[in-house]
Coordinates of C-alpha atoms and ligand atoms in Angstrom, one line a residue:
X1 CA 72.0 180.2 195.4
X2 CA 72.7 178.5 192.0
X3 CA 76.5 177.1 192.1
X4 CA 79.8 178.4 189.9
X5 CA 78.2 177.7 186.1
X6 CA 81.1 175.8 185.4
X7 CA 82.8 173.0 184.5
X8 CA 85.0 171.7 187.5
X9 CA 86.7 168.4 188.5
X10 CA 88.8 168.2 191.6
X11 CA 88.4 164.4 192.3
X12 CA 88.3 161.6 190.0
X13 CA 84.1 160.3 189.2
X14 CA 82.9 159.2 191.5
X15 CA 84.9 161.2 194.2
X16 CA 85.7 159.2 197.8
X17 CA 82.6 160.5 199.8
X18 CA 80.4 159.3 196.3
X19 CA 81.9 155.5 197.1
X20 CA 81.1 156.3 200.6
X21 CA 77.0 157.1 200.0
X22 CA 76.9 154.4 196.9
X23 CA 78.2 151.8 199.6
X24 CA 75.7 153.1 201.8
X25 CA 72.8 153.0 199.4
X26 CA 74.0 149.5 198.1
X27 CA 73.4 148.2 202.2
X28 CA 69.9 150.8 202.3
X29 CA 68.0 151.4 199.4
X30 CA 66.0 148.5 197.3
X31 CA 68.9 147.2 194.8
X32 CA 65.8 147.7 192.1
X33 CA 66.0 151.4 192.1
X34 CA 69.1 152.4 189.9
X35 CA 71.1 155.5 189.4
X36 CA 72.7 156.6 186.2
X37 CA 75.6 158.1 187.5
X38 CA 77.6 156.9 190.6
X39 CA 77.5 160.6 192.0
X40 CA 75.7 161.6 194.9
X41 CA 74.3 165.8 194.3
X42 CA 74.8 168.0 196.9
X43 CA 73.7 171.0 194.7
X44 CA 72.6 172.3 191.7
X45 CA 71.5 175.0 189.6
X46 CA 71.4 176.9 185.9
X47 CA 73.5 174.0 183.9
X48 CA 75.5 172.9 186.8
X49 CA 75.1 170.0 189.7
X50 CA 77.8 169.9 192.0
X51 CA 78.7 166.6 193.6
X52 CA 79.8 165.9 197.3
X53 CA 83.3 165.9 196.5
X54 CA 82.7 169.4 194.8
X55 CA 82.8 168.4 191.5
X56 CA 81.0 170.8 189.0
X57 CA 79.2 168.9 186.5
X58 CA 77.2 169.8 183.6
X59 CA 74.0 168.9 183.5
X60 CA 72.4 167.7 179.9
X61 CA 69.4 165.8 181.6
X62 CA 67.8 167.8 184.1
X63 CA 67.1 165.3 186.7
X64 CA 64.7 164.0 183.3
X65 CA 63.3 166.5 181.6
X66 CA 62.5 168.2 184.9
X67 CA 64.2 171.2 186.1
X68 CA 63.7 173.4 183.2
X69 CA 63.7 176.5 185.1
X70 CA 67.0 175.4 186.9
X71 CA 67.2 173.2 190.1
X72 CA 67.1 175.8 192.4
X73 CA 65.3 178.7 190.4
X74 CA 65.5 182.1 192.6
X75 CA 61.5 182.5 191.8
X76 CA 60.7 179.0 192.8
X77 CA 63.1 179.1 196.1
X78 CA 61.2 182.4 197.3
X79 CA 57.8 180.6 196.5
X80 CA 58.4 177.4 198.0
X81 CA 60.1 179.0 201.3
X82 CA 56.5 181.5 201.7
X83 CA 54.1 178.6 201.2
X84 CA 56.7 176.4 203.6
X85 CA 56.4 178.5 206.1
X86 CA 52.9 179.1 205.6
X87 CA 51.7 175.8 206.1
X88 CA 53.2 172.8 204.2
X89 CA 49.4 171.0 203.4
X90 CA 46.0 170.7 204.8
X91 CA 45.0 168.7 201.7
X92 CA 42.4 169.9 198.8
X93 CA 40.0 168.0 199.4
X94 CA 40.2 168.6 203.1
X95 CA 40.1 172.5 203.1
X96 CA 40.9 173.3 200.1
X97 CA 43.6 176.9 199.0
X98 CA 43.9 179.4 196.4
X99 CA 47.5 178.1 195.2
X100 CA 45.5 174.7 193.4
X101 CA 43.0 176.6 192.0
X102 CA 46.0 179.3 190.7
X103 CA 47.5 175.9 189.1
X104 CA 44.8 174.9 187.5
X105 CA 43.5 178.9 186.0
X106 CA 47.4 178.7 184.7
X107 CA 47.3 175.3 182.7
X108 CA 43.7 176.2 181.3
X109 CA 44.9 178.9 179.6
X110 CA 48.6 177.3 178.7
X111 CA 47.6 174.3 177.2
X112 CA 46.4 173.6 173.7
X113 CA 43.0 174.9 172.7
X114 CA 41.0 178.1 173.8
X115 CA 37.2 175.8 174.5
X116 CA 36.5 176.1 178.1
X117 CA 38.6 173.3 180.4
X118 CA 39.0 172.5 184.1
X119 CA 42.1 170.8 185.5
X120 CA 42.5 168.6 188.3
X121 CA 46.4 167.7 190.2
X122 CA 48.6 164.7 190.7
X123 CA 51.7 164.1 192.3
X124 CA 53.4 162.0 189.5
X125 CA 53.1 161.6 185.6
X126 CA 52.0 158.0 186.1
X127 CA 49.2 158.9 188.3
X128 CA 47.7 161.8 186.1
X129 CA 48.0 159.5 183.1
X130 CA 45.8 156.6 185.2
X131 CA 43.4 159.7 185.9
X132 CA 43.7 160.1 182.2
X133 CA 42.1 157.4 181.7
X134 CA 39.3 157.0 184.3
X135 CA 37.9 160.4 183.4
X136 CA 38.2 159.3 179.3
X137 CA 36.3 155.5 180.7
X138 CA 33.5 158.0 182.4
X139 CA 33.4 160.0 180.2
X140 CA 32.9 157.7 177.1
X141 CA 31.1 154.2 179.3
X142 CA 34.1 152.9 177.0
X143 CA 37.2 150.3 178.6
X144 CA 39.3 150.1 176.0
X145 CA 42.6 152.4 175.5
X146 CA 45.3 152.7 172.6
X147 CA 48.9 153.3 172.9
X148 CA 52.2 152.7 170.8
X149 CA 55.0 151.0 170.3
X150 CA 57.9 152.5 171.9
X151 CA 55.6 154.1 174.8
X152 CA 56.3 155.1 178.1
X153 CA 53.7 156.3 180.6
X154 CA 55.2 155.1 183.6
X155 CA 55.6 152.3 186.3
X156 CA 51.9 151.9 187.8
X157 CA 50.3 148.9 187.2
X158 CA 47.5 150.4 184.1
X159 CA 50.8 152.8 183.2
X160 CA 52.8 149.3 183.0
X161 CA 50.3 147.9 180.7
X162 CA 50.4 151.1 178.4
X163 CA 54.4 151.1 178.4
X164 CA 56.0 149.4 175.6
X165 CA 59.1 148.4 177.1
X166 CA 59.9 145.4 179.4
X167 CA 63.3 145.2 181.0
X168 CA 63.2 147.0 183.3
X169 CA 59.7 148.8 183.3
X170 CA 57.5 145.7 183.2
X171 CA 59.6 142.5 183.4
X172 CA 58.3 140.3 186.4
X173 CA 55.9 142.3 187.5
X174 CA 53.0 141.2 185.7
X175 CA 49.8 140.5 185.2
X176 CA 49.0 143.9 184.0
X177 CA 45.8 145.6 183.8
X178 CA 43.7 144.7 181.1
X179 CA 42.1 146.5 178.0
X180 CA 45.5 148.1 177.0
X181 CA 46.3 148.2 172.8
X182 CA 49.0 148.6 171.1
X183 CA 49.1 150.2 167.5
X184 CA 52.6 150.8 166.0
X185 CA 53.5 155.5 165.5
X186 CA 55.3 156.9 163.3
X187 CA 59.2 156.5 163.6
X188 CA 60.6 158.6 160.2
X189 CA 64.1 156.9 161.2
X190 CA 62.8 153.2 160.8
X191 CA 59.8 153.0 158.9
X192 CA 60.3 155.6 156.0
X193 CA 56.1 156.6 156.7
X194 CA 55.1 159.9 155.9
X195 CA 52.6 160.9 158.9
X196 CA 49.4 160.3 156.8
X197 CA 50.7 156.7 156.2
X198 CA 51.6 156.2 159.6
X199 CA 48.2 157.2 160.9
X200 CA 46.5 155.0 158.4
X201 CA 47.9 151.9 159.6
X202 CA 47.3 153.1 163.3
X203 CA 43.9 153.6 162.4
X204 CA 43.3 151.1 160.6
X205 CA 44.6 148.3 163.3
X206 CA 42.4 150.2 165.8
X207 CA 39.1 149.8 164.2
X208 CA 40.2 146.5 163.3
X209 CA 41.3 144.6 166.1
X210 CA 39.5 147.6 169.1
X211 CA 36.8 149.1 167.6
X212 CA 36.5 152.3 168.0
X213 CA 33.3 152.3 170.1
X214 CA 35.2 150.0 172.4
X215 CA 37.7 152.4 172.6
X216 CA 37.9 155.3 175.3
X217 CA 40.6 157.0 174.4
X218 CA 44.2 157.2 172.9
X219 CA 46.8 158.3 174.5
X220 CA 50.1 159.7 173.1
X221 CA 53.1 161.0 173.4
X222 CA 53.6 164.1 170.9
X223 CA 57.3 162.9 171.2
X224 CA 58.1 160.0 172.2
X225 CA 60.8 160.2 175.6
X226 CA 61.9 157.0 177.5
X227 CA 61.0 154.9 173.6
X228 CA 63.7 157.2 171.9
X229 CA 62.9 160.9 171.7
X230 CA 60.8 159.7 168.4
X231 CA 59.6 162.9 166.7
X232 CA 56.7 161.5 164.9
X233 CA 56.4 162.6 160.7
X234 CA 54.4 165.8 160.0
X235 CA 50.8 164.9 160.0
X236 CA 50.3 161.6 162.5
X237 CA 49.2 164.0 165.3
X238 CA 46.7 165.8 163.5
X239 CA 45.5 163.1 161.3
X240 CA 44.9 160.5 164.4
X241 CA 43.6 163.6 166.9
X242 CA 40.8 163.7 163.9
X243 CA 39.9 160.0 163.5
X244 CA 39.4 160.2 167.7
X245 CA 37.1 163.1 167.4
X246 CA 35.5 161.8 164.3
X247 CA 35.0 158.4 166.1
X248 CA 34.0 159.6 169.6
X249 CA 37.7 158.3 171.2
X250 CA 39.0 160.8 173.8
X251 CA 42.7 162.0 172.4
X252 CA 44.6 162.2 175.1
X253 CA 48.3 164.0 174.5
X254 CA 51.1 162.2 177.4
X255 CA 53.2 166.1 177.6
X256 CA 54.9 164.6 180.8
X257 CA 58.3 164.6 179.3
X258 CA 57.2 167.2 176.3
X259 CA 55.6 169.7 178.1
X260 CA 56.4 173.1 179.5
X261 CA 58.4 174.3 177.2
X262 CA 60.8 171.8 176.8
X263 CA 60.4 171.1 173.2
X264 CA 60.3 175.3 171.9
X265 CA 56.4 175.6 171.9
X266 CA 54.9 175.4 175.7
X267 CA 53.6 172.3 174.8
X268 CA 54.2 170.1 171.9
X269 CA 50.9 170.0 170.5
X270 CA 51.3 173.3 169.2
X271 CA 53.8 172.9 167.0
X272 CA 50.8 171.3 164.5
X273 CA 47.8 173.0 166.2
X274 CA 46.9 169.5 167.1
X275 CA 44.3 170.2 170.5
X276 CA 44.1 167.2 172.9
X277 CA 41.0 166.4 174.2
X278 CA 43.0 166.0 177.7
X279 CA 46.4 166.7 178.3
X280 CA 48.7 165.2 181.3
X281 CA 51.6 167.1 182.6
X282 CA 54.1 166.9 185.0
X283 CA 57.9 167.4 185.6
X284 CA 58.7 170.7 184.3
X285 CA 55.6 172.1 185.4
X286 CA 56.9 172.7 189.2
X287 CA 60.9 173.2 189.0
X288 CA 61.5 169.8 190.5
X289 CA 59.0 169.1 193.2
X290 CA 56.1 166.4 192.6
X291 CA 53.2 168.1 190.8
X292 CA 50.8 166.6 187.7
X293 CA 47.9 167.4 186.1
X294 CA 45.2 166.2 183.6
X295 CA 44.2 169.1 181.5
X296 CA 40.9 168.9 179.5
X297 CA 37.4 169.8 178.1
X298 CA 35.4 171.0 180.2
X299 CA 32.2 168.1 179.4
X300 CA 34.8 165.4 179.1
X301 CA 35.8 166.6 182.6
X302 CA 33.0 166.8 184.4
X303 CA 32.3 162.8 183.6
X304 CA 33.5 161.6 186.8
X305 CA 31.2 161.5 190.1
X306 CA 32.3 164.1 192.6
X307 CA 34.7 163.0 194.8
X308 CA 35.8 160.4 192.3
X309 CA 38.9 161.9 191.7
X310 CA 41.6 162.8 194.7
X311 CA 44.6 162.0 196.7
X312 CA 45.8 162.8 199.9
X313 CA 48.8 164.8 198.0
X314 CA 47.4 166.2 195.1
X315 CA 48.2 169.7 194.0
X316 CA 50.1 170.0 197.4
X317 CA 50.6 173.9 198.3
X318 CA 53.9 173.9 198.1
X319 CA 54.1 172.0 194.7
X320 CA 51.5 174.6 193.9
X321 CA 53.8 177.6 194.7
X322 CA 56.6 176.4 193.1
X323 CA 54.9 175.6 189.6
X324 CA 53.2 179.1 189.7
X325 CA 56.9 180.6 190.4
X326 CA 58.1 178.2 187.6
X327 CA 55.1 178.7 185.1
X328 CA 56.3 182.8 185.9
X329 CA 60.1 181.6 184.9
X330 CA 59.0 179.9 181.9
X331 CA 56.8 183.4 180.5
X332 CA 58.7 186.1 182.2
X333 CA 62.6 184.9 181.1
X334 CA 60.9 183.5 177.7
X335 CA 62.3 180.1 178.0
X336 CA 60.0 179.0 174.7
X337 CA 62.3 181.0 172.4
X338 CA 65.8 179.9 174.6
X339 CA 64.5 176.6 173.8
X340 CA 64.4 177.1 170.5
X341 CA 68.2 178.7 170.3
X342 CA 69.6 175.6 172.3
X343 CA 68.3 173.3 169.8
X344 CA 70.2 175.2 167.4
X345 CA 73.2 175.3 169.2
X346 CA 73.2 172.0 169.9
X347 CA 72.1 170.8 166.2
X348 CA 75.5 173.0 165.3
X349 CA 77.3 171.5 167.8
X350 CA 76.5 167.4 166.7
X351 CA 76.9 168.0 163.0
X352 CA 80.2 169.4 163.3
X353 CA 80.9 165.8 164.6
X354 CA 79.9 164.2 161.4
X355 CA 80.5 160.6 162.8
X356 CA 78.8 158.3 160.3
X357 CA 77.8 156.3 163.6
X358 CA 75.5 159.3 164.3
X359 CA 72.6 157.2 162.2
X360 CA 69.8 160.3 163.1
X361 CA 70.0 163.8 165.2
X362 CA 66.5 164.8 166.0
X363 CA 64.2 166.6 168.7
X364 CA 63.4 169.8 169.2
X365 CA 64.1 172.5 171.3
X366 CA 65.4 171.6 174.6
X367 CA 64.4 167.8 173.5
X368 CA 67.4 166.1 171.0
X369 CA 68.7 163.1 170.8
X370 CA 71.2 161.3 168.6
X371 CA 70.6 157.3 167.7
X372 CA 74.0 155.4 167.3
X373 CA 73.8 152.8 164.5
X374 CA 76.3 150.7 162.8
X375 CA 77.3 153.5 159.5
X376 CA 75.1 153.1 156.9
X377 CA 72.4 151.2 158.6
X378 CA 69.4 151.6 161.2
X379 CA 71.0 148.6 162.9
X380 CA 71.4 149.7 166.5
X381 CA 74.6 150.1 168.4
X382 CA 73.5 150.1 172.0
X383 CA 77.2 149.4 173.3
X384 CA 78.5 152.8 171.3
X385 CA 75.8 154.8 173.3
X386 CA 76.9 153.0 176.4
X387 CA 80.7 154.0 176.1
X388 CA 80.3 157.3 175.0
X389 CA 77.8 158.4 177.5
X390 CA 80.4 156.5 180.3
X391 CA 83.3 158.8 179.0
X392 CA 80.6 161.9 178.9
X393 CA 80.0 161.1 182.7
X394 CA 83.5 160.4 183.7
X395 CA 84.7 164.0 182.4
X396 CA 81.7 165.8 183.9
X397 CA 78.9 165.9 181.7
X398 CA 75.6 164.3 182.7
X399 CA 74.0 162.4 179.7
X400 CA 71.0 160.0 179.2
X401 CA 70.6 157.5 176.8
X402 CA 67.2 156.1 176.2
X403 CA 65.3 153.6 173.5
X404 CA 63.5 150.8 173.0
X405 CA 67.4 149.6 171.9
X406 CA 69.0 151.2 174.1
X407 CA 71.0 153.6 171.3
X408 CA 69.7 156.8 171.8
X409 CA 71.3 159.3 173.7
X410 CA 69.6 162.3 174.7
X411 CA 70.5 166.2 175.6
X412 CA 68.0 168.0 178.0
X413 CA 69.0 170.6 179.6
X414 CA 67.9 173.1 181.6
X415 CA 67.1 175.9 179.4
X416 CA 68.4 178.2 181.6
X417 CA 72.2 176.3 180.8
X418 CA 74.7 179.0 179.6
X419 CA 75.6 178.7 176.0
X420 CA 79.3 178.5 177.2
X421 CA 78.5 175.2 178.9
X422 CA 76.2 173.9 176.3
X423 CA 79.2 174.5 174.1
X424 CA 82.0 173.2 176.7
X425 CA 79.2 169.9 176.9
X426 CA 79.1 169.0 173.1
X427 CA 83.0 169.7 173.4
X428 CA 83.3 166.8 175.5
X429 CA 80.7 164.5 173.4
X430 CA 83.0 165.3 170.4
X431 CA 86.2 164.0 172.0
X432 CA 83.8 161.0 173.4
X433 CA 83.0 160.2 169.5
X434 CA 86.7 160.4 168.5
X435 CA 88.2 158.2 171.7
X436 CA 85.5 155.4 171.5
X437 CA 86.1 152.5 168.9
Ligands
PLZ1 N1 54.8 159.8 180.7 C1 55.9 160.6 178.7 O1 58.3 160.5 180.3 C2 58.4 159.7 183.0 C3 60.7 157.9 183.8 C4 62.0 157.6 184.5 P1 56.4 159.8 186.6 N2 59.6 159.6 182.4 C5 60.8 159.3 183.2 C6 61.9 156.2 185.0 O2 62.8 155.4 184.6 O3 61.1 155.9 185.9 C7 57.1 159.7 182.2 C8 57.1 160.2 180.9 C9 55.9 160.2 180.1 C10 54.7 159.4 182.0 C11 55.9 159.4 182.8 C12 55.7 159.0 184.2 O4 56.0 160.0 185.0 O5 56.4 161.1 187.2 O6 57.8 159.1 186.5 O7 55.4 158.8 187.1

C-alpha cells in the first residue's frame, strides 16, 4: 500500500529510532558501505519514503535511478507475491521457466533497433556490463575495450577498470584488470565541442593509441550518471556508433542508469536513433529488485560457447515477475511521456531560481541535474552542492549529488511522483539556494 503522498515531518532528521539503527549499523555493517542520508526507510511508495520515526519524505532519487514505477508498484507487488509463492528459484540453467524467457521476448522488442536480438539476465549493472564485454571479446577474438572520462560502470574489478573515478570507486583496490582505455566524451558544459568534434578526438585517440582491430568494443553511457548526468552534444552518439560499425568495434550502450524510461524515450538511444550493437540494463527494469540484462544482435550474441554465460541468480523468477509487472507499468500508465512532463516541470521549477551559482541545468526527462560553479565560471563548487543538498535532506527531500567534482546535484524521481510534490520538492531547493552562503 503506497504511503500518504506527502510531505511530513514529525521528528527532527534523523528521528531517535534512525540514531538507534545508524548506531547499530556503525557496530554491524562494513564502515566502507555508506549511506547518503542518516534515515533508516520503513516504507515507500509514488514520491514518498517514510522513515522509522514516520517522517514522510520526498523522494527525488529513487533509491538511484531505480524505482521508476514507484517502490511498491501495486502491479509489481501482485507479481512478486504470485511468483513468491510459486516458487522463489530453481535456477535457469537448472530448470529453466517461462518468466526469463518473458524478460528477455520484452527487452528484444523494447530496446533500440528492430534486427533480430537475444537477451541473456544478470543480477546487477556491474555484472551485465562484464558480460558486456566477454560476449563483445568472443564475439570479435578482440581484448581491448574503450570507455570515457567521467565513466561509471560499476564496482567489479574489469567495471573498476572502466570507471573513471577513484575515491571512492577504485582507490586502494587495485590492480585492475587490464586492456581498459580511456578516450575523453563530449561534456558541452566544459569543453565547448560540438558532438562531431567530440567524436573526432575520441576517434581519433582510439585508432591512435588502441587500434581499432585491437579493440572489442566501446562502451558508453548515452548519459553519463555517477560522472555528472553529462548529456553528451548532438551528434557524438551517432557519429562514434558509426566509426564502431565501420571499424568492426562492438558499440555497446551502458542504459543502466538511462534506461527504462527514465530519460523520456524508453531508452536513451532513441532519442538520436543511435542502435547499440548491445545494450546493458538494469535498475528500472524490475521496480527495485536485482535484475540486468545484455541486450544484443543476435550473431554478436551467439559468440559465446554454450554454457559460457550464467549465474546461479540470473534472471531469478521473481525479479522476472516484477520487471514484466514493471515493463507493464512503464507502457500501460505511459511513464515515457510523464517523463517527459517532469522534466518540464522541473526545468520551470530551477530557472525560476535564477541563482548565478546554478553554472548548467541539464538532463532529460526524469534525468536532470544542476552543476554548482563559482558565477560566471565552470570552476566547481563541490561545498555549495554539499550544503544545499544537507538542507534538502534535513527538511525532507531526498537529493543526490554526483560528479567527477562532486558539484552536481541530481533530481530522479519516480515518475510516478505527484506534480504537487515535485513542486513542494523544488520549493524546498529554492529556499536551500536562498539560505546557503
Ligand atoms: N552502469 C551507468 O549507473 C550504477 C552506483 C551506486 P550496479 N550506478 C549507481 C554506487 O555508488 O555503487 C551503474 C550505473 C551505470 C553500471 C552501474 C552498476 O550497476 O547495479 O550498481 O552494479
Amino acid at each position: 500500500m503506497s504511503p500518504t503522498q506527502q510531505r511530513r515531518l514529525v521528528t527532527e532528521l534523523p528521528g531517535p529510532r534512525s540514531v538507534e539503527l545508524m548506531e547499530r549499523k556503525q557496530a554491524a555493517v562494513a564502515g566502507g558501505v555508506g549511506t547518503t542520508m542518516p534515515v533508516f526507510a520503513a516504507s515507500a511508495g509514488g514520491g514518498i519514503v517514510v522513515d522509522v520515526d514516520g517522517n514522510h519524505l520526498i523522494d527525488l532519487g529513487s533509491g538511484i535511478a531505480v524505482t521508476t514505477v514507484g517502490a511498491s508498484a501495486p502491479r509489481v507487488v501482485a507479481a512478486v507475491t504470485e511468483q513468491v509463492q510459486a516458487f522463489t528459484h530453481t535456477c535457469f540453467m537448472v530448470t529453466p521457466y517461462d518468466g526469463y524467457v518473458a524478460v528477455c521476448e520484452a527487452l528484444n522488442r523494447l530496446t533500440p533497433g528492430d534486427h533480430e536480438k537475444r537477451s541473456a539476465l544478470f543480477n546487477s549493472g556491474a555484472e551485465a556490463v562484464e558480460n558486456a564485454v566477454k560476449i563483445a571479446r568472443a564475439y570479435t577474438g578482440k581484448d581491448a575495450v574503450a570507455v570515457f572520462d567521467h565513466a561509471y560502470h560499476g564496482r567489479t574489478n574489469l567495471t573498476m577498470a572502466m570507471t573513471a573515478k577513484s575515491m571512492p570507486y577504485k582507490h586502494g583496490f587495485g590492480p585492475f584488470a587490464p586492456e581498459v582505455y580511456r578516450a575523453p566524451g563530449s561534456y558541452p558544459f566544459k569543453d565547448g565541442k560540438t558532438g562531431a568534434e567530440a567524436a573526432a578526438v575520441a576517434i581519433d585517440l582510439l585508432e591512435k593509441q588502441v587500434g581499432a582491430e585491437n579493440l572489442a568494443a566501446v562502451v558508453i553511457e548515452p548519459i553519463q550518471g555517477e560522472g555528472g548526468f553529462i548529456e553528451p552534444a548532438d551528434g557524438f552518439l551517432p557519429a562514434l556508433a558509426a566509426w564502431c560499425r565501420a571499424s568492426g568495434v562492438v558499440f555497446v550502450a551502458d542504459e543502466v542508469q538511462t534506461g527504462f524510461a527514465r530519460t523520456g524515450d524508453m531508452f536513451a538511444c532513441d532519442r538520436e536513433g543511435v542502435v547499440p550493437d548491445l545494450i546493458v540494463t538494469a535498475k528500472g527494469i524490475a521496480g527495485g529488485l536485482p535484475l540486468s540484462a545484455v541486450t544484443g544482435r543476435a550473431e554478436i550474441m551467439a559468440a559465446p560457447h554454450a554454457g559460457g554465460l550464467g549465474g546461479t541468480y540470473g534472471g531469478n523468477p521473481i525479479a522476472c515477475a516484477a520487471a514484466l509487472a514493471a515493463i507493464a507499468t512503464i507502457e500501460e500508465d505511459g511513464l515515457v511521456e510523464r517523463a517527459r512532463t517532469v522534466q518540464q516541470l522541473i526545468f520551470d521549477k530551477i530557472r525560476k531560481i535564477g541563482d548565478d551559482r546554478i553554472g548548467d541545468l541539464r538532463g532529460r526527462g526524469g534525468m536532470v541535474a544542476i552543476e554548482l560553479v563559482r558565477p560566471g565560471t565552470t570552476e566547481a563548487d563541490p561545498r555549495l552542492a554539499r550544503d544545499v543538498a544537507r538542507y534538502c535532506h534535513q527538511r525532507g527531500v531526498i537529493v543526490l549529488s554526483c560528479g567527477t567534482y562532486g558539484n552536481v546535484l541530481r533530481f530522479l524521481p519516480p515518475l510516478t511522483i505527484t506534480d504537487d510534490l515535485l513542486d513542494e520538492a523544488f520549493d524546498v531547493l529554492a529556499e536551500a539556494f536562498q539560505e546557503t552562503e
